PDB file of C-alpha atoms in Angstrom:
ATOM      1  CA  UNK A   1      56.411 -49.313  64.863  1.00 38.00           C
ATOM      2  CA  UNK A   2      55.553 -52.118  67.440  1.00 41.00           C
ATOM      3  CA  UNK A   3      53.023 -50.517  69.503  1.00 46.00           C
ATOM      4  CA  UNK A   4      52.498 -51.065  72.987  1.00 74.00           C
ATOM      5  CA  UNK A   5      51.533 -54.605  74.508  1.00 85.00           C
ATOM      6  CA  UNK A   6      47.946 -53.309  75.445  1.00 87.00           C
ATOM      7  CA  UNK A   7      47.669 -51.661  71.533  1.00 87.00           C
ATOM      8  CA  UNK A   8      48.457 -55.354  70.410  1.00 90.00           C
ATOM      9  CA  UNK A   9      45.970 -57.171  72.407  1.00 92.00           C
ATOM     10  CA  UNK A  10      43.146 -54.811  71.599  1.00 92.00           C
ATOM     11  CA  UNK A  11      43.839 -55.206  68.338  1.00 93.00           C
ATOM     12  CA  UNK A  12      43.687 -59.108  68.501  1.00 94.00           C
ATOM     13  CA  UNK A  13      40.699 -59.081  70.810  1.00 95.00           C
ATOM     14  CA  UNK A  14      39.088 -56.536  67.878  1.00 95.00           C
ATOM     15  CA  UNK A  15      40.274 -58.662  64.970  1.00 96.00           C
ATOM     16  CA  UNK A  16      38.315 -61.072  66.827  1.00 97.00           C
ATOM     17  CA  UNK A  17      35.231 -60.273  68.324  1.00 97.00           C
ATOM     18  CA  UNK A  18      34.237 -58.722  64.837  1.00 96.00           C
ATOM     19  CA  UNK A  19      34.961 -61.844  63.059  1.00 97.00           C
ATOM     20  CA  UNK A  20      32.400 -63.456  66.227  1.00 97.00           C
ATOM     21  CA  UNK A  21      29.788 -60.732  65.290  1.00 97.00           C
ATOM     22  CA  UNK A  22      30.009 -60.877  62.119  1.00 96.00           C
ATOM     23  CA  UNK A  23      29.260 -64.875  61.928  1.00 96.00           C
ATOM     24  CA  UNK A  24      25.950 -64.250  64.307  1.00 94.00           C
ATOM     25  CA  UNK A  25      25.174 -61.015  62.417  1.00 95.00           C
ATOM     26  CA  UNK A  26      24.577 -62.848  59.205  1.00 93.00           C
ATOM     27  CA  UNK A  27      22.805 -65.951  61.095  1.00 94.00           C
ATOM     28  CA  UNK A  28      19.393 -66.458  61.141  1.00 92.00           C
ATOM     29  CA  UNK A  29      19.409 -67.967  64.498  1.00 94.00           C
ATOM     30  CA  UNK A  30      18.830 -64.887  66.773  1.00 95.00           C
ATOM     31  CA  UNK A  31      15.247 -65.920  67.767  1.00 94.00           C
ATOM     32  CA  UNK A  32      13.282 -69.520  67.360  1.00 93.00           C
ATOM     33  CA  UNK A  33       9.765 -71.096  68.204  1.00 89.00           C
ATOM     34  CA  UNK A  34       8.780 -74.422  67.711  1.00 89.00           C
ATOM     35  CA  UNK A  35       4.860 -74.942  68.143  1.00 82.00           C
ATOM     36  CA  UNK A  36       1.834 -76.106  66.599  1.00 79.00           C
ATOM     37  CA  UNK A  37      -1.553 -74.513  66.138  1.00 74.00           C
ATOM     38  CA  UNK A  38      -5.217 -75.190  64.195  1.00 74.00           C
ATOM     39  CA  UNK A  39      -5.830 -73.184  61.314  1.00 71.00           C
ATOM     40  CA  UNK A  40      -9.562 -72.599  59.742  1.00 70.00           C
ATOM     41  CA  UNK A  41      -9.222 -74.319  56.193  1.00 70.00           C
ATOM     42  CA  UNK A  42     -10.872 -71.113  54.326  1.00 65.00           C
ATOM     43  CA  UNK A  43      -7.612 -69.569  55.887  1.00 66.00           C
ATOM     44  CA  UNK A  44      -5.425 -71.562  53.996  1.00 68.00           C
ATOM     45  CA  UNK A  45      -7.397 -71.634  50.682  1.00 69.00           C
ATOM     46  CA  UNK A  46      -8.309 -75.185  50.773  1.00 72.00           C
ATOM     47  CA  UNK A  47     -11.726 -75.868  48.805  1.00 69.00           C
ATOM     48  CA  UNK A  48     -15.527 -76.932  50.791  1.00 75.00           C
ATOM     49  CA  UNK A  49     -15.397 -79.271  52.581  1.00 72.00           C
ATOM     50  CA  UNK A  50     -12.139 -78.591  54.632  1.00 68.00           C
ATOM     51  CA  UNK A  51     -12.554 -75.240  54.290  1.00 67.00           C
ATOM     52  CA  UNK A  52     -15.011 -75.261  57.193  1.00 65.00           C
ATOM     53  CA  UNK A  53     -12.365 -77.814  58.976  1.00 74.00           C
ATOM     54  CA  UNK A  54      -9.555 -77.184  61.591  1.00 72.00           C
ATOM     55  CA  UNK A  55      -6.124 -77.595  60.086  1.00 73.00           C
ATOM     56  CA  UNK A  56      -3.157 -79.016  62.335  1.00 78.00           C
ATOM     57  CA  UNK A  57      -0.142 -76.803  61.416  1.00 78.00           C
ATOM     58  CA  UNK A  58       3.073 -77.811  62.914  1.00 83.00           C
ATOM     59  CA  UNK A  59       6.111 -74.540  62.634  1.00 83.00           C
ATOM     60  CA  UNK A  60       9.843 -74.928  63.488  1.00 88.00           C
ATOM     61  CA  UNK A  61      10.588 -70.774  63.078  1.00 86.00           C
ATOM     62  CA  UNK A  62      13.783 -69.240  63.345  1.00 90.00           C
ATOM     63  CA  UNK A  63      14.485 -65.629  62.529  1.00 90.00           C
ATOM     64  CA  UNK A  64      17.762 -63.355  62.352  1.00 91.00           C
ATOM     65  CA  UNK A  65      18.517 -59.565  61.567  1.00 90.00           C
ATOM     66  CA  UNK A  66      18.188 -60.472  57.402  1.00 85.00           C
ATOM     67  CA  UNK A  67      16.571 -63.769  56.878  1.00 86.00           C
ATOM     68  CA  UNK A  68      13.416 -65.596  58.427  1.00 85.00           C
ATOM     69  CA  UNK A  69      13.250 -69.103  58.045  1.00 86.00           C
ATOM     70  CA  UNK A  70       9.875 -71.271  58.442  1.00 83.00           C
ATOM     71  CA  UNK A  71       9.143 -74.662  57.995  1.00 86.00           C
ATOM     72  CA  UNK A  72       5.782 -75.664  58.191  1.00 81.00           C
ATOM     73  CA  UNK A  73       3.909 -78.696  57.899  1.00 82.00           C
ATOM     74  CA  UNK A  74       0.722 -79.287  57.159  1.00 79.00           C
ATOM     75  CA  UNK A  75      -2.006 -82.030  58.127  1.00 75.00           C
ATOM     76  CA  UNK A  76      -4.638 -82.273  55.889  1.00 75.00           C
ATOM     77  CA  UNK A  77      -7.386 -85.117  56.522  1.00 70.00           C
ATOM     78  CA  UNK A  78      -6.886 -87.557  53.865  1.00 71.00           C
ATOM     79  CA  UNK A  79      -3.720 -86.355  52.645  1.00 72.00           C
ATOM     80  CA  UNK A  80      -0.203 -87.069  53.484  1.00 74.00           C
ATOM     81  CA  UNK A  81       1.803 -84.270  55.397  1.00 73.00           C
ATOM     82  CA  UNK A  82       2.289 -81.216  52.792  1.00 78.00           C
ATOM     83  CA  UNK A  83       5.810 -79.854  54.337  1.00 78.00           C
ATOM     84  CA  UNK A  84       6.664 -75.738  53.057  1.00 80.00           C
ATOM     85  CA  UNK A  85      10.024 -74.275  53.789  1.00 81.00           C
ATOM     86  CA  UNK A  86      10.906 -71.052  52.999  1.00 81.00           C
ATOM     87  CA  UNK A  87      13.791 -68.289  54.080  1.00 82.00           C
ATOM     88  CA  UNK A  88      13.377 -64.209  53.767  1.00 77.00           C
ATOM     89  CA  UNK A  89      12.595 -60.998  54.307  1.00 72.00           C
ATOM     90  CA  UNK A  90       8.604 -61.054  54.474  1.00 68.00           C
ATOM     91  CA  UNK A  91       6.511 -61.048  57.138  1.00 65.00           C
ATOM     92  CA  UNK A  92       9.013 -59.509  59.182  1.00 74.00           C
ATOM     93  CA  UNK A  93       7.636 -56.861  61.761  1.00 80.00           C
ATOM     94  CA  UNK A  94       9.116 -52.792  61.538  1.00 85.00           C
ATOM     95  CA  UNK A  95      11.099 -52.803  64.737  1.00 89.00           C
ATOM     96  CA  UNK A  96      13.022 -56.235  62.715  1.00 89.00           C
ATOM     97  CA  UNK A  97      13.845 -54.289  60.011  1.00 90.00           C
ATOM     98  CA  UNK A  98      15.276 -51.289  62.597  1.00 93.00           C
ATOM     99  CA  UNK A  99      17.150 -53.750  63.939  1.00 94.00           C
ATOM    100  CA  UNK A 100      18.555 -55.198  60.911  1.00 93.00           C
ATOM    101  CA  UNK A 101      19.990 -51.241  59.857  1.00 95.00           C
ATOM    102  CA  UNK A 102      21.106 -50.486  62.964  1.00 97.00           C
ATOM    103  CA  UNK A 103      23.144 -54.406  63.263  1.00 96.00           C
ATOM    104  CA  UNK A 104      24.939 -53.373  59.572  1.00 96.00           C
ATOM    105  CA  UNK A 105      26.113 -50.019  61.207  1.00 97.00           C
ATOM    106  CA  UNK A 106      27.862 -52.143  63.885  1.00 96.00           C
ATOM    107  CA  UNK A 107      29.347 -54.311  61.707  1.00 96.00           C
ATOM    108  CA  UNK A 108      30.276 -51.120  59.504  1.00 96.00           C
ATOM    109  CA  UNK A 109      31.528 -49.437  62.592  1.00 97.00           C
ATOM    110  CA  UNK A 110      33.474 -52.070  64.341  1.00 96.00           C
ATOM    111  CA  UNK A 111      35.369 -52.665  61.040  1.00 96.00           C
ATOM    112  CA  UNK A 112      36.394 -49.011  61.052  1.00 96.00           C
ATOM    113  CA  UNK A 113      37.697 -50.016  64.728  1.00 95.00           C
ATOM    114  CA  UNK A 114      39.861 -52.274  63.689  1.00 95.00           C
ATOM    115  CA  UNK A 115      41.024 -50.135  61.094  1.00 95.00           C
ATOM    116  CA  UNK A 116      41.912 -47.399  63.657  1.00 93.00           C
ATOM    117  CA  UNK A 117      43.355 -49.731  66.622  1.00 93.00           C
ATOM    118  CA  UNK A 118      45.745 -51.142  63.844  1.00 92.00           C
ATOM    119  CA  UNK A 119      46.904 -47.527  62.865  1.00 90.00           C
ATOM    120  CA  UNK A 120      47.358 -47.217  67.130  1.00 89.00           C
ATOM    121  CA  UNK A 121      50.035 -50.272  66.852  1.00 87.00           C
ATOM    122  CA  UNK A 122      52.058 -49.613  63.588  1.00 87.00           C
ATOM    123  CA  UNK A 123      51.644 -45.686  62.952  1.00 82.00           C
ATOM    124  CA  UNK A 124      52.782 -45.011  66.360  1.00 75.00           C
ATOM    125  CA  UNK A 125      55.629 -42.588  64.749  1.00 73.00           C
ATOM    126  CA  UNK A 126      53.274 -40.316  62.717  1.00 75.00           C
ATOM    127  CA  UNK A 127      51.871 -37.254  63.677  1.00 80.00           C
ATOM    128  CA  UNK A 128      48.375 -38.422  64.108  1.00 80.00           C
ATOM    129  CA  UNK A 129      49.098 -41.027  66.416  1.00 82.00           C
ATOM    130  CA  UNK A 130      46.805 -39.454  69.261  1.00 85.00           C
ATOM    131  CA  UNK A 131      43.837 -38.893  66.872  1.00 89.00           C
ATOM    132  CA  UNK A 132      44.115 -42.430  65.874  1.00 90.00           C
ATOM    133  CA  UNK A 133      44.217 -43.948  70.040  1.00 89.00           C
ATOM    134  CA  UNK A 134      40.612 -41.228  70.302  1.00 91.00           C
ATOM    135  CA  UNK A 135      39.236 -42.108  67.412  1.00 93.00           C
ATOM    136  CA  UNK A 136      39.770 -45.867  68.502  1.00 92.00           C
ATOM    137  CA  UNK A 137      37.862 -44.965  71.945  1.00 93.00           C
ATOM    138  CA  UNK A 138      34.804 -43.349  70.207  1.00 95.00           C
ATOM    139  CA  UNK A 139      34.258 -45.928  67.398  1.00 95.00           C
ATOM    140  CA  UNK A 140      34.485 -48.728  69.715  1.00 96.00           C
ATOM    141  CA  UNK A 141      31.899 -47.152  72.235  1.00 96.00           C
ATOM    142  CA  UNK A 142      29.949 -46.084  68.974  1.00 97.00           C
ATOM    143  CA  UNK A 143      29.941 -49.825  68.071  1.00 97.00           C
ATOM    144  CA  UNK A 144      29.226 -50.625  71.256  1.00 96.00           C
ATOM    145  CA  UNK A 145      26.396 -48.411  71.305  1.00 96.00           C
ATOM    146  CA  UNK A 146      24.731 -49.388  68.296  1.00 97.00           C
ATOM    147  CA  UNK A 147      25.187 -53.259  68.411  1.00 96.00           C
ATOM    148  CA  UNK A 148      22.837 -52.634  71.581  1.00 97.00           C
ATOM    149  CA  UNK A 149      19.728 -51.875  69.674  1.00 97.00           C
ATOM    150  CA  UNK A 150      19.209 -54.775  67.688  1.00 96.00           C
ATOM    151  CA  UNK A 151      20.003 -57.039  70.897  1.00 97.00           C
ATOM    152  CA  UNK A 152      17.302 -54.777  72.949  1.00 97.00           C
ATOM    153  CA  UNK A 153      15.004 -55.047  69.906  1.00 95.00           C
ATOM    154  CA  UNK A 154      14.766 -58.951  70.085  1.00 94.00           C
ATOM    155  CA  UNK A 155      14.704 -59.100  73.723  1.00 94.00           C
ATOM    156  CA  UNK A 156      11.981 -57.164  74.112  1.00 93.00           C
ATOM    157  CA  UNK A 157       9.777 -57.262  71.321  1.00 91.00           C
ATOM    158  CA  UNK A 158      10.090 -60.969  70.730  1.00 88.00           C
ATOM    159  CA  UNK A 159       6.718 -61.525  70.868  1.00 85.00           C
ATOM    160  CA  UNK A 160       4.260 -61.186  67.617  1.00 78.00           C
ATOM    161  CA  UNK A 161       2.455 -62.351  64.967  1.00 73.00           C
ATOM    162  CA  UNK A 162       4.358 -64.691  62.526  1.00 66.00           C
ATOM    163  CA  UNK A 163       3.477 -64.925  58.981  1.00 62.00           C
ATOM    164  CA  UNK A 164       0.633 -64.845  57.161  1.00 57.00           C
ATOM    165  CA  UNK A 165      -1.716 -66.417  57.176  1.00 55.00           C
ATOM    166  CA  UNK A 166      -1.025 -67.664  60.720  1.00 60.00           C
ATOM    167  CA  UNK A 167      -2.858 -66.239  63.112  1.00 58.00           C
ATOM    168  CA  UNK A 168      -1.539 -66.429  66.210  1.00 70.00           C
ATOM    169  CA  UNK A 169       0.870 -64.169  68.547  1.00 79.00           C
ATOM    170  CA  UNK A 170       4.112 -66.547  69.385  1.00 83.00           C
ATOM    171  CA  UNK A 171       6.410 -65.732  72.241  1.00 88.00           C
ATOM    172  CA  UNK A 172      10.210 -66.328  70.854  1.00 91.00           C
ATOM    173  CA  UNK A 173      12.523 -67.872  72.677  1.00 93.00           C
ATOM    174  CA  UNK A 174      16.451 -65.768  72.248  1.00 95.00           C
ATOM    175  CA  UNK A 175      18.589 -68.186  70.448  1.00 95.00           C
ATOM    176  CA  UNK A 176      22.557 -68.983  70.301  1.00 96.00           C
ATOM    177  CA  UNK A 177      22.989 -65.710  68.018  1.00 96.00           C
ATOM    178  CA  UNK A 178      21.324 -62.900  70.268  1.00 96.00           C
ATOM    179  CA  UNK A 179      23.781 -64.380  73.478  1.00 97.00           C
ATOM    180  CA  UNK A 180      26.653 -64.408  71.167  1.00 97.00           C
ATOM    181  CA  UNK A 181      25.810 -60.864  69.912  1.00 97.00           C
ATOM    182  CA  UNK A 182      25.755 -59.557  73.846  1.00 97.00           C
ATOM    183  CA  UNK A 183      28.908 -61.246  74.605  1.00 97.00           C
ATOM    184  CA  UNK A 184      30.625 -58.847  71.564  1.00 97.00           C
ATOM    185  CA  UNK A 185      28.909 -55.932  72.787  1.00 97.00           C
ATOM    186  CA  UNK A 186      30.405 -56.598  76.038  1.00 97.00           C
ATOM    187  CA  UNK A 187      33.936 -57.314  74.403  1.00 96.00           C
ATOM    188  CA  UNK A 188      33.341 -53.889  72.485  1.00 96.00           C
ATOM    189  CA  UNK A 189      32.616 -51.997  75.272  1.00 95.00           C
ATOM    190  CA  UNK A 190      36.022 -53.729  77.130  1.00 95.00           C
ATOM    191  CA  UNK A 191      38.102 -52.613  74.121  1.00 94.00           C
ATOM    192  CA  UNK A 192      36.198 -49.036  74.668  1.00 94.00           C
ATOM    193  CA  UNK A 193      38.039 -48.548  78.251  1.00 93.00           C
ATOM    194  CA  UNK A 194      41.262 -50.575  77.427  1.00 91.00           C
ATOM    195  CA  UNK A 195      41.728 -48.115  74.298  1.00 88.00           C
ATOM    196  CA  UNK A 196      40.901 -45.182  76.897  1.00 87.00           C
ATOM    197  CA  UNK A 197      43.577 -46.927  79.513  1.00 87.00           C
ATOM    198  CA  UNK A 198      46.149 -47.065  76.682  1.00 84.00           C
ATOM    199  CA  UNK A 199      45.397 -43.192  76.310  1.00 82.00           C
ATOM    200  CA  UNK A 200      46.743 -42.356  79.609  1.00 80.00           C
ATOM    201  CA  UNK A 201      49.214 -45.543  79.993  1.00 79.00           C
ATOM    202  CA  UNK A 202      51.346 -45.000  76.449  1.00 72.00           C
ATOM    203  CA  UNK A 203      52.870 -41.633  75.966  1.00 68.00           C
ATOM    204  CA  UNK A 204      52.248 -39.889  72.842  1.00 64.00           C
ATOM    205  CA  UNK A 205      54.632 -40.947  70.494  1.00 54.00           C
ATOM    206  CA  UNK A 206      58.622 -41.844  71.749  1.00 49.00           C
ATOM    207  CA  UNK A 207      60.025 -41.901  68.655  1.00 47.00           C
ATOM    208  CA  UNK A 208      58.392 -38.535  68.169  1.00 43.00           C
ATOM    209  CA  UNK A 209      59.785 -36.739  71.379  1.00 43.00           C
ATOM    210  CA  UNK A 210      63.018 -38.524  71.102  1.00 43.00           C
ATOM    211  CA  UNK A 211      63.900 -37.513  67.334  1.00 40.00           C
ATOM    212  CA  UNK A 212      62.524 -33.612  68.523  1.00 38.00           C
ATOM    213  CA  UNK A 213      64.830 -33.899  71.266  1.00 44.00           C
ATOM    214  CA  UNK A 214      67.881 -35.123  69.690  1.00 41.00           C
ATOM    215  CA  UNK A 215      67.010 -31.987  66.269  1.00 46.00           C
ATOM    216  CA  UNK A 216      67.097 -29.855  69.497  1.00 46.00           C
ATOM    217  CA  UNK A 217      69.958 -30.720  70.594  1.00 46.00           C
ATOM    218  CA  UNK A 218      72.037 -30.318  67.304  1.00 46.00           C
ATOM    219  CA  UNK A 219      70.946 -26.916  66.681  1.00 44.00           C
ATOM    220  CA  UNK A 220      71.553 -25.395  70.047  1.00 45.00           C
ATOM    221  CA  UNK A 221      75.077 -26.669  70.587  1.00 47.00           C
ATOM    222  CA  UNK A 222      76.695 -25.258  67.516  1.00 48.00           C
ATOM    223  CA  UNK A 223      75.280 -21.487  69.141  1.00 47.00           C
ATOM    224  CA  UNK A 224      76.632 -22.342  72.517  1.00 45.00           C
ATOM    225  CA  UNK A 225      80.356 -22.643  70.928  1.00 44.00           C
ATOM    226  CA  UNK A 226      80.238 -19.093  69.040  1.00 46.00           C
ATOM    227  CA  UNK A 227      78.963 -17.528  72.321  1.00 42.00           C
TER     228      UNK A 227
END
């Protein structure tokens, strides 16, 4: 019923790190650009005159696997400063929306982890004690595996066209929730070979072999008299 000490501490370190993902997984703090950038008025609607002007646009953009976030101010000549904010879904680009599936698996799968690691440390006398310690190793690599594609995605393809109607291509910088996201990947894919250690560390089940031994025992003795 109490589980090995290596059980215990992956399931801790589990309980954990998915609790860590989860917070950056719903954050919308995975990239962010701060610039500014002239827009033609006729882009932005504006009426003759300052339709044919250049418009001063100043952006603080963040963006996360669910939710980008913009806040934009703009500089119109003779106006004061017209500041927009606004948090969602558009704009976003196809690979964001890959990455956003494929982020909601992890979280799906590493909950299904935990699920399994704590059947490793308190259902260590039933008879599907080893399926539980595999099925540990191949969701955690699984989570491990998947949690890698939105992290790649962002990396990589952080560069693009915000939204409309801005023009211009901005290169992302990787914010607080992408490094925090590759730090649980990492601590998934340690709880993949500490589960696989605890394979070949832990026998099968001792109460098990022990209760099988002792049925054994009872049975054979009583034959060993009448002979």
């Amino acid at each position: 019923m109490s589980g090995c000490i290596l059980a215990k501490l992956c399931l801790g370190l589990s309980v954990i790190t998915t609790i860590i993902y989860t917070i950056c997984y719903a954050s919308p703090y995975w990239i962010q650009k701060d610039f500014s950038l002239g827009v033609p008025g006729y882009i932005l609607g504006l009426p003759p005159p300052l339709n044919v002007s250049v418009i001063p646009i100043s952006v603080k953009s963040h963006m996360g696997l669910l939710t980008s976030c913009d806040d934009v101010s703009i500089n119109i000549p003779g106006f004061p400063p017209k500041l927009k904010s606004d948090c969602g879904p558009e704009g976003a680009e196809d690979w964001q929306y890959v990455a956003g599936v494929f982020g909601s698996v992890g979280l799906g799968t590493a909950v299904i982890s935990i699920a399994l690691s704590a059947a490793v440390v308190f259902l260590e006398r039933t008879s599907f004690y080893n399926r539980f310690r595999v099925g540990a190793v191949i969701m955690y690599l699984l989570t491990c595996g998947v949690i890698m594609v939105p992290i790649i995605l962002y990396a990589t393809k952080k560069e693009f066209q915000v939204k409309p109607p801005l023009p211009n291509m901005v290169d992302y910088d990787l914010y607080w929730a992408t490094w925090v996201a590759i730090g649980c990947d990492a601590a998934f894919g340690l709880l993949t070979i500490l589960h696989f250690v605890q394979i070949f560390t832990s026998p099968a089940s001792k109460e098990i072999s022990s209760s099988f031994g002792m049925d054994n025992k009872e049975t054979t003795k009583p034959e060993s008299i009448e002979r």
